[in-house]
Coordinates of C-alpha atoms and ligand atoms in Angstrom, one line a residue:
X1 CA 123.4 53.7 84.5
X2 CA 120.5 51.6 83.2
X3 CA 122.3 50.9 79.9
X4 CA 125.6 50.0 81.4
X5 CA 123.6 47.4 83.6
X6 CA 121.9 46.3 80.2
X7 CA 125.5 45.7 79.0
X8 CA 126.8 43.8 81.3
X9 CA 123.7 41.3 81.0
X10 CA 124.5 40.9 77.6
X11 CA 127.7 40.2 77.9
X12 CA 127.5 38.0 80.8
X13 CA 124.8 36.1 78.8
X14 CA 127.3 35.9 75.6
X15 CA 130.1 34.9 77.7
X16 CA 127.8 31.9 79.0
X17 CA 126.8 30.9 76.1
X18 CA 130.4 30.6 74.7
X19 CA 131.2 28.5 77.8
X20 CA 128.2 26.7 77.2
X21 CA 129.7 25.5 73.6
X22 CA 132.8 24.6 74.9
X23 CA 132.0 22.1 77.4
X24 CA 129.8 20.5 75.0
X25 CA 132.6 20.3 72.1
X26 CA 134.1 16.6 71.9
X27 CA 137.4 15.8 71.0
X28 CA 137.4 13.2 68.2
X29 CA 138.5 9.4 69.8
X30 CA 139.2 5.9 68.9
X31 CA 136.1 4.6 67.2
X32 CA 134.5 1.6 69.3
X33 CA 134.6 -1.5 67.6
X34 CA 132.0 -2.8 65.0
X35 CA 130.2 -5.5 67.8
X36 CA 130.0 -2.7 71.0
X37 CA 128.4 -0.4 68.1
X38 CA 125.9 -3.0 67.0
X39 CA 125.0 -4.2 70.6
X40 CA 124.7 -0.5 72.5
X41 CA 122.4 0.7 69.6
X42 CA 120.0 -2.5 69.2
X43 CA 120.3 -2.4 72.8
X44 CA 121.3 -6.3 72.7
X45 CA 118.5 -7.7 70.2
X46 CA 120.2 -8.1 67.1
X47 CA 119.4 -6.0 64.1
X48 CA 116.0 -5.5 65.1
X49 CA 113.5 -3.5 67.2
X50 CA 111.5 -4.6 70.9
X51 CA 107.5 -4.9 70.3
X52 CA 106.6 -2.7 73.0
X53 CA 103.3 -1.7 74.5
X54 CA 100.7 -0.5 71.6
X55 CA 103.8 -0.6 69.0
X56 CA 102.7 -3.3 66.8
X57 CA 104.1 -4.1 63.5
X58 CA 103.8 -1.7 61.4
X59 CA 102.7 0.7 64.3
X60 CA 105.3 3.5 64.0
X61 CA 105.8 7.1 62.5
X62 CA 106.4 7.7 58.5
X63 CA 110.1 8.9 58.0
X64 CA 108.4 11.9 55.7
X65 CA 106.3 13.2 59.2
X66 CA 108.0 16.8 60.3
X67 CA 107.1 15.9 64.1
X68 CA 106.4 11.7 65.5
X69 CA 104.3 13.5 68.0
X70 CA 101.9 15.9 66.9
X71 CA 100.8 17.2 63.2
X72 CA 100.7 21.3 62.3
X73 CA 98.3 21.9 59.3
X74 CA 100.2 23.0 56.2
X75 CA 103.3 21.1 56.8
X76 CA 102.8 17.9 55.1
X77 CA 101.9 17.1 51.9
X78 CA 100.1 13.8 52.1
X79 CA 102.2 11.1 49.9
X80 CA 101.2 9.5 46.5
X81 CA 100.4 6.2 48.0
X82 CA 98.8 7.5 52.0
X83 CA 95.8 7.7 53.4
X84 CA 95.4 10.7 55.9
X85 CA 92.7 11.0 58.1
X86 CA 91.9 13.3 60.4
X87 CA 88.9 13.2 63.4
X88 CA 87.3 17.1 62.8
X89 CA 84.3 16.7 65.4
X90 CA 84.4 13.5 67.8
X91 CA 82.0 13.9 70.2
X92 CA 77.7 13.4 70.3
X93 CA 78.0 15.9 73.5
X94 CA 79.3 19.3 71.5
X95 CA 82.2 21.6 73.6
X96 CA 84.9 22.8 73.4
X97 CA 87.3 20.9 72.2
X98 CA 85.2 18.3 70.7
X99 CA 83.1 19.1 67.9
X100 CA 79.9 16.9 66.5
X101 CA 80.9 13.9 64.5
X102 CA 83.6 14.4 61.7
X103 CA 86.2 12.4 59.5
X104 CA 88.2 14.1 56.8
X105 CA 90.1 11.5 54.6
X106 CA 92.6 12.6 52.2
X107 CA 94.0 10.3 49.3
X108 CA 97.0 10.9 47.6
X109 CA 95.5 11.1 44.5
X110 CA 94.7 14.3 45.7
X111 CA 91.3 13.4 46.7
X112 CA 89.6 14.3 49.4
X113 CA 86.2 12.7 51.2
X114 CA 83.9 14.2 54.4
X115 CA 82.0 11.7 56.2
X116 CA 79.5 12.9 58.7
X117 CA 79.9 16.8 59.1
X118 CA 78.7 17.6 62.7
X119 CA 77.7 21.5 64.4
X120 CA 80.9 23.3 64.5
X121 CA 82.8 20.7 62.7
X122 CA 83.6 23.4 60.5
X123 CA 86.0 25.6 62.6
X124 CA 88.4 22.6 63.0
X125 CA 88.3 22.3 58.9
X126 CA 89.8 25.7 58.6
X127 CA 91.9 25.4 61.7
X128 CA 93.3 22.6 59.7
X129 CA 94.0 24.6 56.8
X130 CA 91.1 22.8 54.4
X131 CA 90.0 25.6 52.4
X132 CA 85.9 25.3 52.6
X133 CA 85.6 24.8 48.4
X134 CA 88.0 22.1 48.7
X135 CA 85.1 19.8 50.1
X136 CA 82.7 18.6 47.9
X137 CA 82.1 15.0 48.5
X138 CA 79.8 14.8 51.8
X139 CA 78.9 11.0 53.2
X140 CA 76.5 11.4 56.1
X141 CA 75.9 8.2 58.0
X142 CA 72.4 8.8 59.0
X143 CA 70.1 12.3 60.1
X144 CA 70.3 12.8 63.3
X145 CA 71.9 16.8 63.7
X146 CA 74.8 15.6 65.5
X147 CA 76.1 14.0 62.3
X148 CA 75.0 17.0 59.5
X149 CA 74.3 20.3 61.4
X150 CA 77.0 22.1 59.7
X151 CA 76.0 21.3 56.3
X152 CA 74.2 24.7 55.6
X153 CA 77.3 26.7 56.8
X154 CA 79.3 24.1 54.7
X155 CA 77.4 25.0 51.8
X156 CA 76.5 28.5 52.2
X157 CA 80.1 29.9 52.6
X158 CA 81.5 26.8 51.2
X159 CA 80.5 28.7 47.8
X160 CA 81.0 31.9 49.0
X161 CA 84.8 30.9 49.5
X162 CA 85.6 29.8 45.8
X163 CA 82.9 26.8 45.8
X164 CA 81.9 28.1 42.0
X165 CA 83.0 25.4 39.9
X166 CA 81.6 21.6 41.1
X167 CA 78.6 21.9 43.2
X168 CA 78.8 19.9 46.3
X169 CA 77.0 16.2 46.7
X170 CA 75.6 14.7 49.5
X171 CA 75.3 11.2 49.7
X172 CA 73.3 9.8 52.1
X173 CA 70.6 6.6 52.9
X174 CA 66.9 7.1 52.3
X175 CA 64.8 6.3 55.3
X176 CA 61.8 3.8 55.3
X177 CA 59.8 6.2 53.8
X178 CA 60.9 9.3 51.3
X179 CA 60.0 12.1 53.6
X180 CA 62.5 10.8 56.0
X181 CA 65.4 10.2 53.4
X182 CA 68.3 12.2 52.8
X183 CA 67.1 13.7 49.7
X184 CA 64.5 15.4 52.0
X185 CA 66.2 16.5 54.5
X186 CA 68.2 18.3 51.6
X187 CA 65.2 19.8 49.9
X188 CA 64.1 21.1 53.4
X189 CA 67.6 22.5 54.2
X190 CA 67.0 24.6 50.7
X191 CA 64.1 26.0 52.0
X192 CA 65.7 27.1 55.3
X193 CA 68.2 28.8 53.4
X194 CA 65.7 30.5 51.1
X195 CA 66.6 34.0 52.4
X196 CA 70.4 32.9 52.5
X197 CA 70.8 31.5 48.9
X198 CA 69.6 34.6 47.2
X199 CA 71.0 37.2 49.1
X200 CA 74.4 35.7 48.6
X201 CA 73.7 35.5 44.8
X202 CA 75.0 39.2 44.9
X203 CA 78.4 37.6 45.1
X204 CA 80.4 35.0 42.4
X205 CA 77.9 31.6 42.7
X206 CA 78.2 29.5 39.3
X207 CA 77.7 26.2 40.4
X208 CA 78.2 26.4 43.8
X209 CA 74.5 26.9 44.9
X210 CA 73.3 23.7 42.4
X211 CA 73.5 20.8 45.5
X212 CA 73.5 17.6 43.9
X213 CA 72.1 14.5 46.9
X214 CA 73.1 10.8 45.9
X215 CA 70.5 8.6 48.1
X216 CA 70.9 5.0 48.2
X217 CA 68.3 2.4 49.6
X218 CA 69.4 1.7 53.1
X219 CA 68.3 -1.8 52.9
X220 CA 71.2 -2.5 49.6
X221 CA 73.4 -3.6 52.0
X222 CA 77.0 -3.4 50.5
X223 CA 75.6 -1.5 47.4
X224 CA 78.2 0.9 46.1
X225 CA 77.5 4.5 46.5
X226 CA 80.7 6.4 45.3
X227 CA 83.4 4.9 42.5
X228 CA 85.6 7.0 40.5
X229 CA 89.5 7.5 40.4
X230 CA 90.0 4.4 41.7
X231 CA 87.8 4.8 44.9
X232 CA 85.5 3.2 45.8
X233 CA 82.5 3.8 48.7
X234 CA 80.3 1.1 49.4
X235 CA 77.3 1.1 52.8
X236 CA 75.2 -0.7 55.2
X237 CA 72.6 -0.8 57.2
X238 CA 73.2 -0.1 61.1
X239 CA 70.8 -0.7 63.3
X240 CA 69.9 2.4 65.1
X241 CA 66.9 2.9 66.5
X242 CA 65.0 3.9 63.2
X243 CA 65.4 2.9 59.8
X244 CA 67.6 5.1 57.8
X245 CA 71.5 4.4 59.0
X246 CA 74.3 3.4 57.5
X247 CA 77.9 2.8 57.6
X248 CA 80.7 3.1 55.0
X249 CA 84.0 1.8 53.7
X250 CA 86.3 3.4 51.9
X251 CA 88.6 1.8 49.5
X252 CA 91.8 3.5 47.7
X253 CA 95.0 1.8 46.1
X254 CA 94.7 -1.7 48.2
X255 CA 93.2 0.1 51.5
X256 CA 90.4 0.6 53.3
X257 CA 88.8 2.4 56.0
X258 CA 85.3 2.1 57.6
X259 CA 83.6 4.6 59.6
X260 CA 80.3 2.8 60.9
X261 CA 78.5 6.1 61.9
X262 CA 76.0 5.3 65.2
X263 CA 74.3 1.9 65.6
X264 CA 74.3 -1.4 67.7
X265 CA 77.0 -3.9 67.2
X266 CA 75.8 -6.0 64.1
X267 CA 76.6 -9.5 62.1
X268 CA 77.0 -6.9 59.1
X269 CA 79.1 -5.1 60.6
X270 CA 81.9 -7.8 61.0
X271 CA 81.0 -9.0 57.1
X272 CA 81.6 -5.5 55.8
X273 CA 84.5 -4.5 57.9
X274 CA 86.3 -7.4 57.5
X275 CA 90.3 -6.9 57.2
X276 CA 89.5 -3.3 57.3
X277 CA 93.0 -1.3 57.6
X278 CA 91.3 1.7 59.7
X279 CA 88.3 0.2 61.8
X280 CA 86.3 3.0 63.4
X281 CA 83.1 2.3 65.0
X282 CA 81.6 4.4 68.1
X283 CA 81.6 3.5 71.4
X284 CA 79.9 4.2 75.1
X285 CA 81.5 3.1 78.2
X286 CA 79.7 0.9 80.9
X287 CA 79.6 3.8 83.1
X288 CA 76.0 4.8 83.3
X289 CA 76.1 5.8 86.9
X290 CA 79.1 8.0 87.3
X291 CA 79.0 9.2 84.1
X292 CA 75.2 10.5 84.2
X293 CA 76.3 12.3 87.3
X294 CA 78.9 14.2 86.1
X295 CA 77.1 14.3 82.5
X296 CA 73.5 15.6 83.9
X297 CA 72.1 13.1 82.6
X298 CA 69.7 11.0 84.2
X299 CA 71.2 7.2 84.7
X300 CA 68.0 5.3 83.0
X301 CA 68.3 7.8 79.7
X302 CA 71.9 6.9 79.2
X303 CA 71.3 2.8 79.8
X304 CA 68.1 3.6 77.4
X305 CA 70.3 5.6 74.8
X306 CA 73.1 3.4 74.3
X307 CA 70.9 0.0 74.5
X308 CA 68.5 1.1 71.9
X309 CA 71.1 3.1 69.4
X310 CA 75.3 2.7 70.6
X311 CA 77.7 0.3 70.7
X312 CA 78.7 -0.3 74.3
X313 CA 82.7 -0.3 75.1
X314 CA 82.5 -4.4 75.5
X315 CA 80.8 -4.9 72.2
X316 CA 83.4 -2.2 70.1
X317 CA 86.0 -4.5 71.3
X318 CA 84.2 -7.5 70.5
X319 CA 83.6 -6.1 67.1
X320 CA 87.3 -5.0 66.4
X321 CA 88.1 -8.9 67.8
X322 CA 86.5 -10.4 64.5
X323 CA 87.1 -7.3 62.3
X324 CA 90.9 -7.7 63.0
X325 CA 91.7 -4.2 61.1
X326 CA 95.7 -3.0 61.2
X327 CA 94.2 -0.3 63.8
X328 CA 91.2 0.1 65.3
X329 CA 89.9 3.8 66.6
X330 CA 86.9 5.0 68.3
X331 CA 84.9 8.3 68.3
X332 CA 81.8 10.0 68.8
X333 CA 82.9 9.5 72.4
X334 CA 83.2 11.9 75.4
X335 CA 87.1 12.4 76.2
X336 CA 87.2 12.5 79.8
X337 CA 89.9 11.5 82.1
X338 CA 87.4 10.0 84.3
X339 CA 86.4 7.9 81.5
X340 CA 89.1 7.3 79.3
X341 CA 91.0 4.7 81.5
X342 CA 88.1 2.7 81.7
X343 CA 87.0 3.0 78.4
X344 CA 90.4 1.3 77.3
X345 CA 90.0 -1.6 80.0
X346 CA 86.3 -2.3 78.5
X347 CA 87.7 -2.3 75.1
X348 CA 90.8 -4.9 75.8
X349 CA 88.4 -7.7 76.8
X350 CA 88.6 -8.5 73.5
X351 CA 90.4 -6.6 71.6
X352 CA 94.2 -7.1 72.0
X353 CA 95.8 -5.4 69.0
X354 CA 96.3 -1.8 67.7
X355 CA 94.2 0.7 69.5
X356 CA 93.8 4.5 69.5
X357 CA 91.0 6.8 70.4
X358 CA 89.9 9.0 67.5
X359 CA 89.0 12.0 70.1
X360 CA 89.5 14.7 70.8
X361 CA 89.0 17.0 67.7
X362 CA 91.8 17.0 65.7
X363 CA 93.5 13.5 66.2
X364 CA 95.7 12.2 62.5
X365 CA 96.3 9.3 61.0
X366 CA 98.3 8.6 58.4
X367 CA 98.1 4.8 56.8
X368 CA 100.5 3.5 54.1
X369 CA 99.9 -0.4 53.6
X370 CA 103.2 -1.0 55.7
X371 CA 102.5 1.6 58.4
X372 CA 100.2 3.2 60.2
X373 CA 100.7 6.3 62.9
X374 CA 98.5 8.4 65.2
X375 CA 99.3 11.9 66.4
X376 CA 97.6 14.8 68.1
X377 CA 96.8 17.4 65.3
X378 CA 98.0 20.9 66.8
X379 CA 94.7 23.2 65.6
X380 CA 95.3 26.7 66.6
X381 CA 92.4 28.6 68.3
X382 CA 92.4 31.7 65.7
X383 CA 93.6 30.4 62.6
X384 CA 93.5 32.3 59.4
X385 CA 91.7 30.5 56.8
X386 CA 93.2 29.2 54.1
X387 CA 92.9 30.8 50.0
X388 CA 90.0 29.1 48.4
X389 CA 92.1 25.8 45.9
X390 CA 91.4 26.4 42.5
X391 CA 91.8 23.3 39.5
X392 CA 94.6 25.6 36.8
X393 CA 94.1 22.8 34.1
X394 CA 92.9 25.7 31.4
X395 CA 95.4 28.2 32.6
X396 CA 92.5 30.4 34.0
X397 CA 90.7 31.8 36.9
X398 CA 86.9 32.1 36.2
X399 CA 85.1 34.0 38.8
X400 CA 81.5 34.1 37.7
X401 CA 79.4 36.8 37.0
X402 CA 76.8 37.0 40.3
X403 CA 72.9 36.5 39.4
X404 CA 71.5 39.1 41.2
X405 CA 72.5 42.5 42.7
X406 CA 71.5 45.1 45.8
X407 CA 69.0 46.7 43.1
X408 CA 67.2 43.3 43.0
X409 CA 66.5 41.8 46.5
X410 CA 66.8 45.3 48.2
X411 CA 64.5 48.7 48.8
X412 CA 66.1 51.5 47.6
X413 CA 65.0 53.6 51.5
X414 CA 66.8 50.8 53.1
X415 CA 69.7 51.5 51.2
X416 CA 68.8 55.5 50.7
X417 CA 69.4 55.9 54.8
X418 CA 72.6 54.7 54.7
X419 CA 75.6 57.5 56.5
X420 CA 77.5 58.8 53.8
X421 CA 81.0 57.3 54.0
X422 CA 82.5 61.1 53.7
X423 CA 81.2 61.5 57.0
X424 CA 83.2 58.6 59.0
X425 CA 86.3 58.2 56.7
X426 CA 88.9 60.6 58.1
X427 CA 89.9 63.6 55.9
X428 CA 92.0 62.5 53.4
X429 CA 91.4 58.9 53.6
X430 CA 88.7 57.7 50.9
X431 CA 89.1 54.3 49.6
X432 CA 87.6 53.0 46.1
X433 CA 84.3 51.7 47.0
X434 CA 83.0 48.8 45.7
X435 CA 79.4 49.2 45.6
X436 CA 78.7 47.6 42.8
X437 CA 80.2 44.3 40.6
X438 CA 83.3 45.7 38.8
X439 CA 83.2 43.5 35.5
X440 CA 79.9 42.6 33.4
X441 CA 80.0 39.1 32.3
X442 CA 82.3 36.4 34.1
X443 CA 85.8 37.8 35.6
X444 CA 88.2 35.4 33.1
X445 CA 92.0 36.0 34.3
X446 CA 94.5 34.2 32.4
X447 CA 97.0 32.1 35.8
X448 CA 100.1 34.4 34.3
X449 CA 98.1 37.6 35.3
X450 CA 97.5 36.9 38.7
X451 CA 99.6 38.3 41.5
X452 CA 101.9 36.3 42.7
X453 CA 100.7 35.4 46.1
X454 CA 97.4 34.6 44.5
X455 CA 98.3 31.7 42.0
X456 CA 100.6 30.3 44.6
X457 CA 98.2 30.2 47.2
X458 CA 95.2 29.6 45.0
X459 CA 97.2 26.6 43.0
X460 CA 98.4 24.8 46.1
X461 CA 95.7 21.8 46.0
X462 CA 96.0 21.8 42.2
X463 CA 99.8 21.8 42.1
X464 CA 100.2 18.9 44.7
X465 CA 97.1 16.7 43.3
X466 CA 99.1 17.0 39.4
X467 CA 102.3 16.0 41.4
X468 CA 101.2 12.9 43.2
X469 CA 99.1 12.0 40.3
X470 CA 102.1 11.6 37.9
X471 CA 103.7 9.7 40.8
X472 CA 101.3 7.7 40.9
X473 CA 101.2 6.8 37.1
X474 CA 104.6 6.3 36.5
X475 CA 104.6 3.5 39.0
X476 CA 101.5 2.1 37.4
X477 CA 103.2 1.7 34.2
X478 CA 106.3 0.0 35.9
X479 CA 104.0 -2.2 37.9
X480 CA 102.7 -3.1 34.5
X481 CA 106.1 -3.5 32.4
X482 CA 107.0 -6.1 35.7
X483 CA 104.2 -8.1 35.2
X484 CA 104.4 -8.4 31.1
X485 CA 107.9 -8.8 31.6
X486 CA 107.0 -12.0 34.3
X487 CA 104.6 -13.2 32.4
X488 CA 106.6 -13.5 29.3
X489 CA 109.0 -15.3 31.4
Ligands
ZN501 ZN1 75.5 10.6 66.9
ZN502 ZN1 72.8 9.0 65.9

């Protein structure tokens, strides 16, 4: 009875769904003429588009992007001549949903940059499908935790995952004196890890353990910190309560963007920021009173915060007014509703022109030097993370031999009261333990001998970054033939 009843469902359902294709078929008609054509689709302004709202020139979505709205890691490949950035951690206050300060910026020369790498910044890295020994290059603005707490996870598992190849650098600014530079604060980081960084010599290390800190003089005020491949990092001093902050700008292929880190609206910051494409500074709303209440925190400490470190709402604006960047962004910013509304209205005193908040975590933006466009990244909550991205130049995976083993760094009774696996494997079931390393010497696979689904997934990075590079030379060499050929002429 049941199953007949089942039946007829589905055939009611088909039946619908055949009516349902029929109404919507159209028979073909008379084409309307060239003019009601051209005046119904540009809706009466001749061959061109309204300026609406927040769409500026040059405000608008990248044909190439698989949704206008909202960006799902793995789906696009950034393009030879874009800029990608994407807000990992946006907030000072950590929750869920915003994560300390991070910005990931991805060239399309295939290189990638961290600035600032916030507690739990991490988790919205691998929710964005950024394999952990993909990062190497690590910019932190200044030291308070807000802006580097995850670095010893980052580097710890970082290496774990693959980071064997290219240690990871830190650049950061030195403080008025050494002990409180950023070299320092990396030297004491070692010694927190001390028990970390040689129990997980047992595994594949290489290189990965070797930090490397760049510290530059806070005071060199647009002294360049980072230039290869055509990029090029230069910083400044922010004023931010102590000595020791900075801010950066990044410049790739004719663009630029700046991420000031925390600090009171400056004179330097308008010189440095100048005609930045991507503007983004930090900002706190006037709204000490409500906002301490619903915050817990006591009115007088947030005026006192924000007027001896932040950049109040009024002044980002101010700042953007004389910056005049393509698209100006905010972050390290609570994104409430009861906030957000007023936050724009603070900002537009003096700012008139593109604006988008960089918060909450995983907000995208993707820059070209005719476009720009801003989307909600969609990070799932239990991502898987992605293989670690290998370089195939020499047509071979090197996993190196680890430097130490259980023999080393353990007691044999800790490991002597162990329960023998016979007794909680399940007759029959006994799997090939790996108890100790399998290979002596460094694991050296030639890229033909590895499973499929590991060089695919391993070669990804590599494979795209070889791609957009060639791109990227061949219209180099045009670019060049045009010139000689115009200046011959
Ligand atoms: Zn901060
Ligand atoms: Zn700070």
């Amino acid at each position: 009875m049941n199953q007949l009843k089942q039946s007829i469902k589905f055939l009611t359902f088909i039946f619908l769904l055949g009516f349902a294709f029929t109404v919507n078929a159209q028979e073909k008609q008379t084409p309307s003429s060239k003019e009601d054509i051209q005046n119904a689709l540009t809706g009466g302004v001749p061959m061109g588009r309204w300026k609406e709202g927040l769409l500026f020139e040059g405000i608008r979505p990248m044909p190439w992007l698989k949704s206008a709205a909202n960006w799902f890691p793995g789906t696009e490949e950034v393009q030879p001549n874009e800029i990608r950035v994407t807000f990992m951690g946006t907030a000072p206050n950590i929750r869920p949903g915003q994560m300390n300060t991070s910005i990931y910026i991805e060239l399309g020369n295939g290189d990638n940059f961290v600035f600032d790498m916030g507690e739990g910044a991490v988790a919205n890295y691998v929710a964005a499908r950024v394999s952990l020994n993909q990062i190497k290059h690590v910019f932190i603005t200044h030291l308070h935790v807000d802006h580097f707490g995850s670095l010893p996870y980052l580097w710890m598992f970082g290496t774990w995952a693959g980071g064997w190849h290219e240690p990871l650098t830190i650049y950061g600014p030195s403080g008025r004196t050494p002990e409180y530079g950023t070299k320092t604060m990396v030297e004491g980081m070692k010694m927190m890890l001390g028990w970390h960084i040689d129990a997980f010599n047992v595994f594949p290390v290489g290189k990965g353990h070797d930090i490397q800190v760049v510290e530059f003089d806070f005071r060199d005020n647009g002294g360049v910190v980072y230039e290869k491949n055509g990029v090029k990092v230069i910083h400044w001093q922010r004023s931010h309560a102590k000595d020791g902050a900075s801010g950066y700008k990044l410049t790739w292929n004719g663009m630029s963007i700046v991420w000031t880190g925390d600090g009171r609206p400056s004179e330097l910051d308008i010189k440095y920021a100048k005609g930045a494409d991507l503007y983004i500074t930090e900002l706190q709303p006037e709204l000490m009173e409500i906002n301490s209440g619903v915050q817990g925190v006591p009115p007088f400490l947030a005026r006192y915060t924000v007027d001896t470190h932040h950049t109040p709402a009024y002044a980002s604006g101010y700042l953007a007014n004389l910056i005049q960047p393509r698209m100006f962004m905010t972050t390290h910013m609570n994104f409430d509703p009861f906030l957000n509304e007023e936050t724009v209205a603070e900002v537009r005193e003096h700012w008139k022109g593109p604006f988008h908040f960089g918060a909450p975590d995983g907000i995208v933006v993707n820059i070209t030097k005719d476009l720009i466009w801003v989307r909600e990244g969609i990070l799932p909550d239990y991502p898987n993370n992605r293989a670690p991205q290998f370089n195939f130049d020499n047509g071979q995976l090197i996993v190196p031999h680890p430097t130490t083993n259980r023999e080393e760094i353990q007691e044999p009774f800790v490991r002597e009261q162990q329960i023998d696996p016979k007794l909680y494997y399940p007759e029959g079931y006994m799997p090939h333990l790996l108890e100790k390393w399998p290979v002596e010497g460094d694991l050296v696979v030639p890229v033909e001998q590895l499973p499929e689904n590991l060089r695919n997934s391993m070669g990804q990075a590599w494979k795209h970054k070889k791609k957009n590079q060639k791109i990227l030379e061949e219209q180099k060499a045009t670019e060049e033939a045009k010139k000689k050929k115009s200046n011959k002429n």
